[in-house]
């Protein structure tokens, strides 16, 4: 760039002209992308969009039964595990082994009960919807090495009042949304169960 005072060529990253010492004008930084994505006018355009009412009337399909499958399976495994060891002829220290096995079974059943309570809470939670903007997405990977890897997906949403919240969602939904999308978000408990994008 050239100095606006003396016209000499200067470096783009300098604050002052190296020839005359005048302060160089700096270009205005563009507004962050999320500010444009969450502008009030964008929410108003989405609410007045012809597809808004149809998006609100959408009924998400939530496979609630899947939430109960894992804890019930864990209970079945715990009972089978206990029955298997109790049916085997034991050595002299069988009482100690039985106590150890009983402890493991109780831990498994306790974990199952906690999972069942959470599943019931999720099943009972109503589905609410509101127009929101997708701010960000992230994944959390657990397991690995000798254990099965599990990936959990999260989406950060913002409503028109500027309130942000992070919600767990399924992988298929995480792949369908992107930062900057605006639309009707369907929330059940602490989860994002569906999102209908509105093109504005």
Coordinates of C-alpha atoms in Angstrom, one line a residue:
X1 CA 0.0 0.0 0.0
X2 CA 1.0 3.6 -0.4
X3 CA 1.1 6.3 2.3
X4 CA -1.9 8.6 2.0
X5 CA 0.2 11.6 3.2
X6 CA 3.5 11.3 1.1
X7 CA 2.6 8.6 -1.4
X8 CA 5.6 6.4 -0.5
X9 CA 5.2 2.6 -0.6
X10 CA 4.9 1.2 2.9
X11 CA 4.4 -2.2 4.4
X12 CA 0.8 -3.4 4.9
X13 CA 1.3 -4.4 8.5
X14 CA 2.9 -1.0 9.6
X15 CA 1.1 1.5 11.7
X16 CA 3.2 4.5 10.6
X17 CA 4.8 5.5 7.3
X18 CA 8.6 4.8 7.4
X19 CA 9.3 7.9 5.2
X20 CA 7.2 10.7 6.7
X21 CA 6.0 9.2 10.0
X22 CA 2.3 9.7 9.4
X23 CA -0.2 7.3 10.9
X24 CA -1.5 4.9 8.3
X25 CA -5.2 4.2 8.1
X26 CA -6.2 0.7 9.0
X27 CA -8.9 -1.1 7.1
X28 CA -12.0 -1.8 9.2
X29 CA -12.2 -5.3 10.5
X30 CA -15.3 -7.2 9.2
X31 CA -17.9 -8.1 11.7
X32 CA -17.6 -11.7 13.0
X33 CA -19.7 -14.1 11.0
X34 CA -21.9 -15.1 14.0
X35 CA -23.0 -11.5 14.5
X36 CA -24.5 -11.4 11.0
X37 CA -26.0 -14.9 11.5
X38 CA -27.8 -13.9 14.7
X39 CA -28.9 -10.4 13.7
X40 CA -32.5 -9.6 14.8
X41 CA -33.5 -8.8 11.2
X42 CA -32.6 -12.4 10.2
X43 CA -34.9 -13.8 12.9
X44 CA -37.7 -11.5 11.7
X45 CA -37.2 -12.6 8.1
X46 CA -37.3 -16.3 9.2
X47 CA -40.5 -15.7 11.2
X48 CA -42.2 -14.1 8.2
X49 CA -40.9 -16.8 5.7
X50 CA -43.7 -18.8 4.0
X51 CA -42.2 -22.0 5.2
X52 CA -42.0 -21.0 8.9
X53 CA -45.5 -22.3 9.9
X54 CA -44.9 -25.6 8.1
X55 CA -41.6 -25.9 10.0
X56 CA -43.3 -25.3 13.3
X57 CA -45.9 -28.0 12.5
X58 CA -43.2 -30.6 11.8
X59 CA -43.4 -33.6 14.0
X60 CA -40.0 -35.1 14.8
X61 CA -39.6 -38.8 15.1
X62 CA -37.9 -39.6 18.3
X63 CA -37.0 -43.3 18.9
X64 CA -37.6 -43.3 22.7
X65 CA -37.5 -47.1 22.9
X66 CA -33.8 -47.0 22.1
X67 CA -33.2 -45.2 25.4
X68 CA -34.5 -48.2 27.4
X69 CA -32.7 -50.9 25.3
X70 CA -29.2 -50.4 26.8
X71 CA -30.1 -50.5 30.5
X72 CA -32.4 -53.4 30.0
X73 CA -29.7 -55.3 28.2
X74 CA -27.2 -54.5 30.9
X75 CA -29.7 -55.9 33.5
X76 CA -30.0 -59.1 31.5
X77 CA -26.3 -59.5 31.2
X78 CA -25.9 -58.9 35.0
X79 CA -28.5 -61.6 35.8
X80 CA -26.9 -64.0 33.3
X81 CA -23.5 -63.3 34.7
X82 CA -24.7 -64.0 38.3
X83 CA -26.5 -67.2 37.3
X84 CA -23.5 -68.5 35.4
X85 CA -21.1 -68.2 38.3
X86 CA -23.6 -69.5 40.9
X87 CA -24.2 -72.7 38.8
X88 CA -20.5 -73.5 38.7
X89 CA -19.0 -75.8 41.4
X90 CA -16.9 -73.6 43.5
X91 CA -13.5 -74.1 45.3
X92 CA -13.1 -73.7 49.0
X93 CA -12.9 -69.9 48.6
X94 CA -16.3 -69.8 46.8
X95 CA -17.8 -67.5 49.3
X96 CA -15.2 -64.8 48.5
X97 CA -15.7 -65.3 44.8
X98 CA -19.5 -65.1 45.2
X99 CA -19.2 -61.9 47.1
X100 CA -17.0 -60.4 44.4
X101 CA -19.4 -61.5 41.7
X102 CA -22.4 -60.1 43.7
X103 CA -20.6 -56.8 43.9
X104 CA -20.1 -56.6 40.2
X105 CA -23.7 -57.5 39.6
X106 CA -25.0 -54.9 42.0
X107 CA -22.8 -52.2 40.3
X108 CA -24.2 -53.2 36.9
X109 CA -27.8 -53.2 38.1
X110 CA -27.2 -49.8 39.9
X111 CA -25.9 -48.3 36.6
X112 CA -28.9 -49.8 34.8
X113 CA -31.3 -48.2 37.2
X114 CA -29.7 -44.8 36.7
X115 CA -29.9 -45.2 32.9
X116 CA -33.6 -46.2 33.2
X117 CA -34.4 -43.1 35.3
X118 CA -32.7 -40.9 32.7
X119 CA -34.5 -42.7 29.9
X120 CA -37.9 -42.3 31.6
X121 CA -37.1 -38.6 32.2
X122 CA -36.3 -38.2 28.5
X123 CA -39.4 -40.0 27.5
X124 CA -41.6 -37.8 29.7
X125 CA -40.0 -34.5 28.5
X126 CA -42.2 -32.5 26.1
X127 CA -40.9 -31.5 22.7
X128 CA -40.6 -27.7 22.4
X129 CA -39.6 -25.7 19.4
X130 CA -38.2 -22.3 18.8
X131 CA -36.5 -20.4 16.0
X132 CA -32.7 -20.6 16.6
X133 CA -29.4 -20.2 14.9
X134 CA -26.7 -22.9 14.9
X135 CA -23.6 -21.3 16.4
X136 CA -21.2 -24.2 16.5
X137 CA -20.8 -28.0 16.6
X138 CA -18.4 -30.3 18.4
X139 CA -17.9 -34.0 18.9
X140 CA -16.7 -35.9 22.0
X141 CA -15.0 -39.2 21.4
X142 CA -14.7 -41.7 24.2
X143 CA -13.2 -45.2 24.3
X144 CA -10.5 -46.3 21.9
X145 CA -7.6 -48.7 22.3
X146 CA -9.1 -52.0 23.4
X147 CA -12.6 -50.5 23.9
X148 CA -15.2 -49.6 21.4
X149 CA -15.0 -45.9 20.3
X150 CA -18.1 -43.9 20.9
X151 CA -18.7 -40.5 19.3
X152 CA -21.2 -38.0 20.9
X153 CA -22.3 -35.0 18.9
X154 CA -23.2 -31.5 20.3
X155 CA -24.7 -28.4 18.7
X156 CA -24.6 -24.9 20.2
X157 CA -27.8 -22.9 19.5
X158 CA -28.7 -19.2 20.0
X159 CA -32.2 -17.8 20.2
X160 CA -33.4 -14.3 19.3
X161 CA -32.7 -13.0 22.9
X162 CA -29.1 -14.0 22.6
X163 CA -29.3 -17.0 24.9
X164 CA -27.0 -19.8 24.0
X165 CA -27.3 -23.4 24.9
X166 CA -25.5 -26.6 24.0
X167 CA -27.5 -29.8 23.2
X168 CA -26.6 -33.3 22.4
X169 CA -27.8 -34.6 19.1
X170 CA -27.7 -37.7 16.9
X171 CA -24.9 -38.1 14.3
X172 CA -27.4 -37.9 11.3
X173 CA -28.7 -34.5 12.6
X174 CA -25.2 -33.2 13.3
X175 CA -24.3 -34.0 9.6
X176 CA -27.4 -32.1 8.4
X177 CA -26.8 -28.8 10.2
X178 CA -24.0 -26.3 10.0
X179 CA -22.9 -23.1 11.8
X180 CA -24.9 -20.2 10.6
X181 CA -28.1 -22.2 9.8
X182 CA -31.3 -20.6 11.1
X183 CA -34.5 -22.6 11.5
X184 CA -36.9 -24.2 13.9
X185 CA -35.1 -26.3 16.5
X186 CA -36.9 -29.1 18.3
X187 CA -35.7 -29.8 21.8
X188 CA -36.7 -32.7 24.1
X189 CA -35.1 -32.4 27.5
X190 CA -31.5 -31.4 27.0
X191 CA -31.3 -32.8 23.4
X192 CA -31.8 -31.4 20.0
X193 CA -34.0 -34.0 18.3
X194 CA -34.6 -32.2 15.0
X195 CA -33.9 -29.0 13.1
X196 CA -35.8 -27.6 10.1
X197 CA -33.7 -25.1 8.2
X198 CA -35.3 -22.0 6.8
X199 CA -33.6 -20.4 3.9
X200 CA -33.4 -16.6 4.5

